[in-house]
mmCIF file of N, CA and C in Angstrom:
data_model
loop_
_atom_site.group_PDB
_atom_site.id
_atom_site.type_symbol
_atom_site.label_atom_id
_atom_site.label_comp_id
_atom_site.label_asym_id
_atom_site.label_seq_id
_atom_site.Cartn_x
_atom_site.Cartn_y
_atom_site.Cartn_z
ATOM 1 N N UNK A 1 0.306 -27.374 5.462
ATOM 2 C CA UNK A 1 0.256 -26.136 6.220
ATOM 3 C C UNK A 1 1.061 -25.057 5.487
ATOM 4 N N UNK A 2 0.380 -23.718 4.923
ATOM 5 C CA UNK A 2 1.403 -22.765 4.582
ATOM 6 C C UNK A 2 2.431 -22.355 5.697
ATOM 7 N N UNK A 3 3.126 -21.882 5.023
ATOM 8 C CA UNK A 3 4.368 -21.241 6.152
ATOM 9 C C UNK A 3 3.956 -19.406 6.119
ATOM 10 N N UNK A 4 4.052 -19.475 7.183
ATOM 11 C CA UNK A 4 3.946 -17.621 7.619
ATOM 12 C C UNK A 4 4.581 -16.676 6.636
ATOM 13 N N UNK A 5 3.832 -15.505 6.467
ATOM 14 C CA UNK A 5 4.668 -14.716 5.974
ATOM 15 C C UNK A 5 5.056 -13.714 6.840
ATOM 16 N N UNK A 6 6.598 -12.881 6.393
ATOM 17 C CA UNK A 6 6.932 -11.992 7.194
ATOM 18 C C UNK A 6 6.613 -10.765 6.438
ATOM 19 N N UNK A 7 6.043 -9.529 7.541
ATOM 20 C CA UNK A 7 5.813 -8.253 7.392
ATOM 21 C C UNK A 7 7.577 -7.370 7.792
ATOM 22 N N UNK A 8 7.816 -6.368 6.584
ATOM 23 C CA UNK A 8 8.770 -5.559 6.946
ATOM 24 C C UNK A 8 8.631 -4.123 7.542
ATOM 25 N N UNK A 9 8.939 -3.982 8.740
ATOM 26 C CA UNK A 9 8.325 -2.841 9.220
ATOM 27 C C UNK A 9 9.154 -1.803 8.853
ATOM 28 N N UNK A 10 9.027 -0.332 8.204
ATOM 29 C CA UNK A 10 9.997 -0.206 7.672
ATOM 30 C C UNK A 10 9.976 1.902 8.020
ATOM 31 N N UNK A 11 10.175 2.094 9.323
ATOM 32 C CA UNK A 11 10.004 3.469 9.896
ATOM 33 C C UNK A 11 11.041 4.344 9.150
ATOM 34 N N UNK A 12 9.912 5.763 8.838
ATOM 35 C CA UNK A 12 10.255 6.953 8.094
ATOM 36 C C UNK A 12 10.579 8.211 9.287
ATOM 37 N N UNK A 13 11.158 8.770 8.447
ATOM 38 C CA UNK A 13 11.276 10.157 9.037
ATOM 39 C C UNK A 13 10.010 11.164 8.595
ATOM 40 N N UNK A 14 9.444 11.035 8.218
ATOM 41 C CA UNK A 14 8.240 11.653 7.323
ATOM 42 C C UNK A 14 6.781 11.897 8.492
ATOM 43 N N UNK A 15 6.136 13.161 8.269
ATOM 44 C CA UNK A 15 5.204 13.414 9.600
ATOM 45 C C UNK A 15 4.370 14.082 8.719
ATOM 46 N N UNK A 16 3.868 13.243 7.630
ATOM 47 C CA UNK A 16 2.486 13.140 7.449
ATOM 48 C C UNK A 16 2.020 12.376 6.353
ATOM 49 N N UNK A 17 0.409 11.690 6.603
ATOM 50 C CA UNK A 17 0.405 10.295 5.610
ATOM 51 C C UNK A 17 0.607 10.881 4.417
ATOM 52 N N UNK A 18 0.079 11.794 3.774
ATOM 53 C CA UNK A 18 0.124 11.962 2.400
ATOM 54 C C UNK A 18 1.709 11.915 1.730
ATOM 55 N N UNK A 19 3.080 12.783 2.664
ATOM 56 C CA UNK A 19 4.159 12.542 2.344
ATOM 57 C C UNK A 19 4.205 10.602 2.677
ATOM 58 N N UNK A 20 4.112 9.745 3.766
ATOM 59 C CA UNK A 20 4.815 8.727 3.502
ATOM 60 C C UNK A 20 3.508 7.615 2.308
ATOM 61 N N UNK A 21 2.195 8.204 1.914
ATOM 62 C CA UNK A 21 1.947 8.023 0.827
ATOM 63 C C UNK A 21 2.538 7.831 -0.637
ATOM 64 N N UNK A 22 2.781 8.909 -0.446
ATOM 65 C CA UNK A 22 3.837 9.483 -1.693
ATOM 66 C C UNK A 22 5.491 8.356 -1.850
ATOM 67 N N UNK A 23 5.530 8.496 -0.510
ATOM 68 C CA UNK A 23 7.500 7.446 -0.560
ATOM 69 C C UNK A 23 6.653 6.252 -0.853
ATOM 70 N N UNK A 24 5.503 5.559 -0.377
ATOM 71 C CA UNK A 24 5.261 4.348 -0.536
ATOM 72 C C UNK A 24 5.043 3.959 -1.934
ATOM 73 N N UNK A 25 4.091 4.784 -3.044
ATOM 74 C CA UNK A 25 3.930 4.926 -4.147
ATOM 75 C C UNK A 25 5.209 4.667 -4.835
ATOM 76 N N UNK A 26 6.235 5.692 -4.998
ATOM 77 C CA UNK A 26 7.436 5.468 -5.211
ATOM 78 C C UNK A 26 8.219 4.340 -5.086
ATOM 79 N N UNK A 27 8.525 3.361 -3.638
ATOM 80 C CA UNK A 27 8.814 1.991 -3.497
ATOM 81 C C UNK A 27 7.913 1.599 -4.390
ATOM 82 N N UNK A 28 7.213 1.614 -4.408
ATOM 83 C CA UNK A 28 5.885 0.595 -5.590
ATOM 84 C C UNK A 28 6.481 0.508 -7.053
ATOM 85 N N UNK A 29 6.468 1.811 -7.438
ATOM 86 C CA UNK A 29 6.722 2.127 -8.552
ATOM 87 C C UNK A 29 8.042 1.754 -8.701
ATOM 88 N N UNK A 30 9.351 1.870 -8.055
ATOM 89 C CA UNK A 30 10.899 1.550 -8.346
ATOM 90 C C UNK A 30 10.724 -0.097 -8.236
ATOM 91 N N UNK A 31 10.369 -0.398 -7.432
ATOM 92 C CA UNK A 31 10.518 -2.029 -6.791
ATOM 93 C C UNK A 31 9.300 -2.910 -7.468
ATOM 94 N N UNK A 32 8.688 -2.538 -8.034
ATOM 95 C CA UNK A 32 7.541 -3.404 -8.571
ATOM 96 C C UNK A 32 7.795 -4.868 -8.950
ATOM 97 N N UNK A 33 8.843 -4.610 -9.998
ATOM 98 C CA UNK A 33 9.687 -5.906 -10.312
ATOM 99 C C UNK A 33 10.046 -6.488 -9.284
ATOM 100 N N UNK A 34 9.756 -6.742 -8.272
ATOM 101 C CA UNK A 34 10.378 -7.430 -7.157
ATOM 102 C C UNK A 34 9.380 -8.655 -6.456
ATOM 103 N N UNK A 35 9.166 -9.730 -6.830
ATOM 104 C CA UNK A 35 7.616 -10.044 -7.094
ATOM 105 C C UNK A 35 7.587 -10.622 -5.347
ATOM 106 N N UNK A 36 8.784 -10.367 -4.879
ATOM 107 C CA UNK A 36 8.640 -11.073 -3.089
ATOM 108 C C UNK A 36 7.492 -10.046 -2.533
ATOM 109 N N UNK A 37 7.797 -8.619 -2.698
ATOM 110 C CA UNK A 37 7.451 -7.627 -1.796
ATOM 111 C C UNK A 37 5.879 -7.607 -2.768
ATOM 112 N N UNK A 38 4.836 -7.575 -1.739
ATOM 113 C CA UNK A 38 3.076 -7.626 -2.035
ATOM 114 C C UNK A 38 2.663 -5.843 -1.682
ATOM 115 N N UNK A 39 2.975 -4.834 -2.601
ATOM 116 C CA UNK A 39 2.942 -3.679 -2.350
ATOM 117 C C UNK A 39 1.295 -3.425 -2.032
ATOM 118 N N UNK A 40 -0.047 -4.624 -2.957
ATOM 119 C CA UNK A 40 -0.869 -4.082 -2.935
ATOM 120 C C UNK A 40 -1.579 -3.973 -0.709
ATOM 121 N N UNK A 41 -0.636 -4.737 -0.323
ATOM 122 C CA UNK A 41 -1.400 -4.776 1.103
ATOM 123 C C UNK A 41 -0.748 -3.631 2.035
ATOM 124 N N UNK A 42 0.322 -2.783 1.539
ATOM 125 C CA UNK A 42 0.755 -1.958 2.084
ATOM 126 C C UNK A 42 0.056 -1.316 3.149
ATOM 127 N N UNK A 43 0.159 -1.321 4.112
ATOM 128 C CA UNK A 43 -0.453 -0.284 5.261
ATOM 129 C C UNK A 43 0.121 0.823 5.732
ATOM 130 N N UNK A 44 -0.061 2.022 6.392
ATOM 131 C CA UNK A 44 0.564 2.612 7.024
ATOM 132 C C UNK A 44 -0.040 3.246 8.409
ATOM 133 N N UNK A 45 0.549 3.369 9.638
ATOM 134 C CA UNK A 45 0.457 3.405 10.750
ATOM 135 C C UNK A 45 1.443 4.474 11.489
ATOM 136 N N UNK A 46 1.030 5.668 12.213
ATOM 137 C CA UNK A 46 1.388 6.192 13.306
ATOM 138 C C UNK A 46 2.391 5.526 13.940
ATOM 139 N N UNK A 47 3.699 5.985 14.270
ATOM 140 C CA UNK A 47 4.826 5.700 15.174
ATOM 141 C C UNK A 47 4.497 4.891 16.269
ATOM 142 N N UNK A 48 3.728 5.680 17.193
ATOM 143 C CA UNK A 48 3.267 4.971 18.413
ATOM 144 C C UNK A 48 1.921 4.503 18.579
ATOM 145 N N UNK A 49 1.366 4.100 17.310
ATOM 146 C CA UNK A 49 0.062 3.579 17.435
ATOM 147 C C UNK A 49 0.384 2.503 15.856
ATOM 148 N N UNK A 50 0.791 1.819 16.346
ATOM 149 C CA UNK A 50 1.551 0.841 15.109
ATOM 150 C C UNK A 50 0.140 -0.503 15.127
ATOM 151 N N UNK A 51 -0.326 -0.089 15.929
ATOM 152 C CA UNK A 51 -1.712 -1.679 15.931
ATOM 153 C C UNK A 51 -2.520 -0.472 15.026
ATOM 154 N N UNK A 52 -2.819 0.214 14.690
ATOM 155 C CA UNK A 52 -3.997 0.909 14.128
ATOM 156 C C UNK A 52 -3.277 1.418 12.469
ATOM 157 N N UNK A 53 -3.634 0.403 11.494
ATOM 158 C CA UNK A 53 -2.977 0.448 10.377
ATOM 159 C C UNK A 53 -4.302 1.157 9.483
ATOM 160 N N UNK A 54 -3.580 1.631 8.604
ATOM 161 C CA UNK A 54 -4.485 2.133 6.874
ATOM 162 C C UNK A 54 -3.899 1.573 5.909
ATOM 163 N N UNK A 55 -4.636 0.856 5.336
ATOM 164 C CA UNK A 55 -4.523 0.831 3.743
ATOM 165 C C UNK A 55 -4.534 1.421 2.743
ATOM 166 N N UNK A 56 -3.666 1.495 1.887
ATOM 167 C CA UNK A 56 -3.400 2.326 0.740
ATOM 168 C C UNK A 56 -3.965 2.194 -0.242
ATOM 169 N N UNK A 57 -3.773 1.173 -0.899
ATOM 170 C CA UNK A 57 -4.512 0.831 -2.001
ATOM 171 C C UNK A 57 -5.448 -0.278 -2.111
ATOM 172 N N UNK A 58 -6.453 0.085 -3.007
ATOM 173 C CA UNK A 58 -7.656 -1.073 -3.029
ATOM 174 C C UNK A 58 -7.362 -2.482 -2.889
ATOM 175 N N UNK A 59 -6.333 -3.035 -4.143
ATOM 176 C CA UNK A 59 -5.767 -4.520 -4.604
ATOM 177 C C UNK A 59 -6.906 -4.903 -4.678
ATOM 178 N N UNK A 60 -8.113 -4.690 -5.511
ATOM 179 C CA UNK A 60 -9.044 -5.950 -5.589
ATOM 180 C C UNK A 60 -8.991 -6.632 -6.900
ATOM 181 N N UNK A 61 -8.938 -7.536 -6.711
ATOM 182 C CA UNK A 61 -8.674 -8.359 -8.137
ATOM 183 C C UNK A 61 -9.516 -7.811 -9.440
ATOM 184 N N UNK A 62 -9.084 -7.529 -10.437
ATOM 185 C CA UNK A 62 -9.456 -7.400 -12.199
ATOM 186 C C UNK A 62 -9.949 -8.572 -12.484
ATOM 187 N N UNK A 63 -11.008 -7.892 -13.497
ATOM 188 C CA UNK A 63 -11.120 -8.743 -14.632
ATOM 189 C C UNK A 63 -9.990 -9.450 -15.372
ATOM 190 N N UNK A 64 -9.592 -10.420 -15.595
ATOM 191 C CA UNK A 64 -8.852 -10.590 -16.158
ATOM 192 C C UNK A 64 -7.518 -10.639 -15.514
ATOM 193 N N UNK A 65 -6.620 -10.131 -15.848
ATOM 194 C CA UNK A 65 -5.348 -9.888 -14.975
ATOM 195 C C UNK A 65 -5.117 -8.527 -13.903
ATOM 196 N N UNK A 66 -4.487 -8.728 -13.364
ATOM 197 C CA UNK A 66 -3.945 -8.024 -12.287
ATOM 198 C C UNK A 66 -5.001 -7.079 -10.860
ATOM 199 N N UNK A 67 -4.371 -6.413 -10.374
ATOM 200 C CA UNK A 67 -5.212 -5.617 -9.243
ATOM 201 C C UNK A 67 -5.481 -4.200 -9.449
ATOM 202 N N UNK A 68 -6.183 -3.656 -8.748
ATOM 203 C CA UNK A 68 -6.320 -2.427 -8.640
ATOM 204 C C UNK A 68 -5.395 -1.675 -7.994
ATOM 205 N N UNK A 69 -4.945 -0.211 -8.774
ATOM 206 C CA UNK A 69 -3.922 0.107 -7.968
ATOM 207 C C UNK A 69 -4.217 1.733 -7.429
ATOM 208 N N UNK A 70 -6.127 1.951 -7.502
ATOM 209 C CA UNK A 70 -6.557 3.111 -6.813
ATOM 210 C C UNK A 70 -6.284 3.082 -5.723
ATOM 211 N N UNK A 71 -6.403 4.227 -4.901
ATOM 212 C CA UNK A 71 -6.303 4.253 -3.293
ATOM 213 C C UNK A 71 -7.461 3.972 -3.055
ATOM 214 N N UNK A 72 -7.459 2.790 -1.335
ATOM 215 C CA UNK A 72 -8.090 2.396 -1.037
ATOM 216 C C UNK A 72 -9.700 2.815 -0.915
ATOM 217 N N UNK A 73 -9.776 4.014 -0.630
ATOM 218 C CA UNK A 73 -11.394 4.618 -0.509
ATOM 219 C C UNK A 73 -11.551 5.591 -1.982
ATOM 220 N N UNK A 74 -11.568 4.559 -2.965
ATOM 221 C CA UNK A 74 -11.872 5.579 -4.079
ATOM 222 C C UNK A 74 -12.905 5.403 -4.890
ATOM 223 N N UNK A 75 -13.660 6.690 -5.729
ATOM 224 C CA UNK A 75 -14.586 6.586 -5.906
ATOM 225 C C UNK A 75 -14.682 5.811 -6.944
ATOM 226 N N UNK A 76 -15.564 5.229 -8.165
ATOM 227 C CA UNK A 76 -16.486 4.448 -9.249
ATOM 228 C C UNK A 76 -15.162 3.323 -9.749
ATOM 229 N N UNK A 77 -15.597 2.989 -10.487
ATOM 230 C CA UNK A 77 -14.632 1.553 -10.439
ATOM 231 C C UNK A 77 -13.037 1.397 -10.536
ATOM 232 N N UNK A 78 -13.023 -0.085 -10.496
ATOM 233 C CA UNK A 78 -11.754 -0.113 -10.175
ATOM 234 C C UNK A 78 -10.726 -0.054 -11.536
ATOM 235 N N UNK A 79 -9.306 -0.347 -11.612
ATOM 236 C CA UNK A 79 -8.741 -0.359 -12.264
ATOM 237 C C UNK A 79 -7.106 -0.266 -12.040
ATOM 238 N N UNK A 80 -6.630 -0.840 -13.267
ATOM 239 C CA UNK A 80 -4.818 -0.982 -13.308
ATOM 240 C C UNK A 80 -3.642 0.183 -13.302
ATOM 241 N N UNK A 81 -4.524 1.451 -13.255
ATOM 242 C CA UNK A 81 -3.578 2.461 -13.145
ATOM 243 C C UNK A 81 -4.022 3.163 -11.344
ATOM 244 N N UNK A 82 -2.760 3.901 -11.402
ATOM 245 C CA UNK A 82 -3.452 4.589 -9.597
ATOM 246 C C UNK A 82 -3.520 6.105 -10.800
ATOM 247 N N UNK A 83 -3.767 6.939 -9.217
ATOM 248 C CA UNK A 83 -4.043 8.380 -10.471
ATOM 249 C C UNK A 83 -3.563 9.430 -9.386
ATOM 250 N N UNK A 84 -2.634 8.960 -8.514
ATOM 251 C CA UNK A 84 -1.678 9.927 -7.650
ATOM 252 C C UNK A 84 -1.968 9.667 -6.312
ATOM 253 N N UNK A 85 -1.425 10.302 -5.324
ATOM 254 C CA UNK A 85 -1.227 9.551 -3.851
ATOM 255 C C UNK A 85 -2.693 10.199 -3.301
ATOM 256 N N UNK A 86 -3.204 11.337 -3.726
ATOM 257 C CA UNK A 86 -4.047 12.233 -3.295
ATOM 258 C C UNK A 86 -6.060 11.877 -3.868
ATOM 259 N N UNK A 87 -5.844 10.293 -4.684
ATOM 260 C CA UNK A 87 -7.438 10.507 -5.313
ATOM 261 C C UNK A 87 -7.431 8.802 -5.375
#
């Protein structure tokens, strides 16, 4: 039987997605090396509507090594670089 994983819920002062986009990118980018924290499943969710999550980035597995690190609804294929919080 695997053992559960825990989610860190981790509330901003920030009042709008594209800013806590942007801080999340950033954790990504500072903390990457941190191989506990799974940045590609990152979600983000409204204060008081915390059941109704978005995904940030694609994470769909590469050819080869690693994930995708476009935002989730992006256009023509995938790939290992993102290209800013906004595309």
């Amino acid at each position: 039987m695997t053992s559960p994983r825990w989610i860190i819920h981790l509330p901003t002062t920030l009042t709008s997605v594209d800013g806590a986009i942007i801080l999340a990118a950033a954790l990504r980018d500072s903390l990457g090396h941190v191989t506990a924290i799974d940045f590609g499943e990152t979600t983000l969710s409204e204060e008081d509507r915390q059941f109704l999550r978005t995904r940030i980035w694609c994470d769909a597995k590469l050819d080869g090594a690693g994930r995708c690190r476009r935002r989730d609804d992006h256009d023509g294929p995938c790939r290992a670089t993102d290209e800013g919080p906004g595309r």
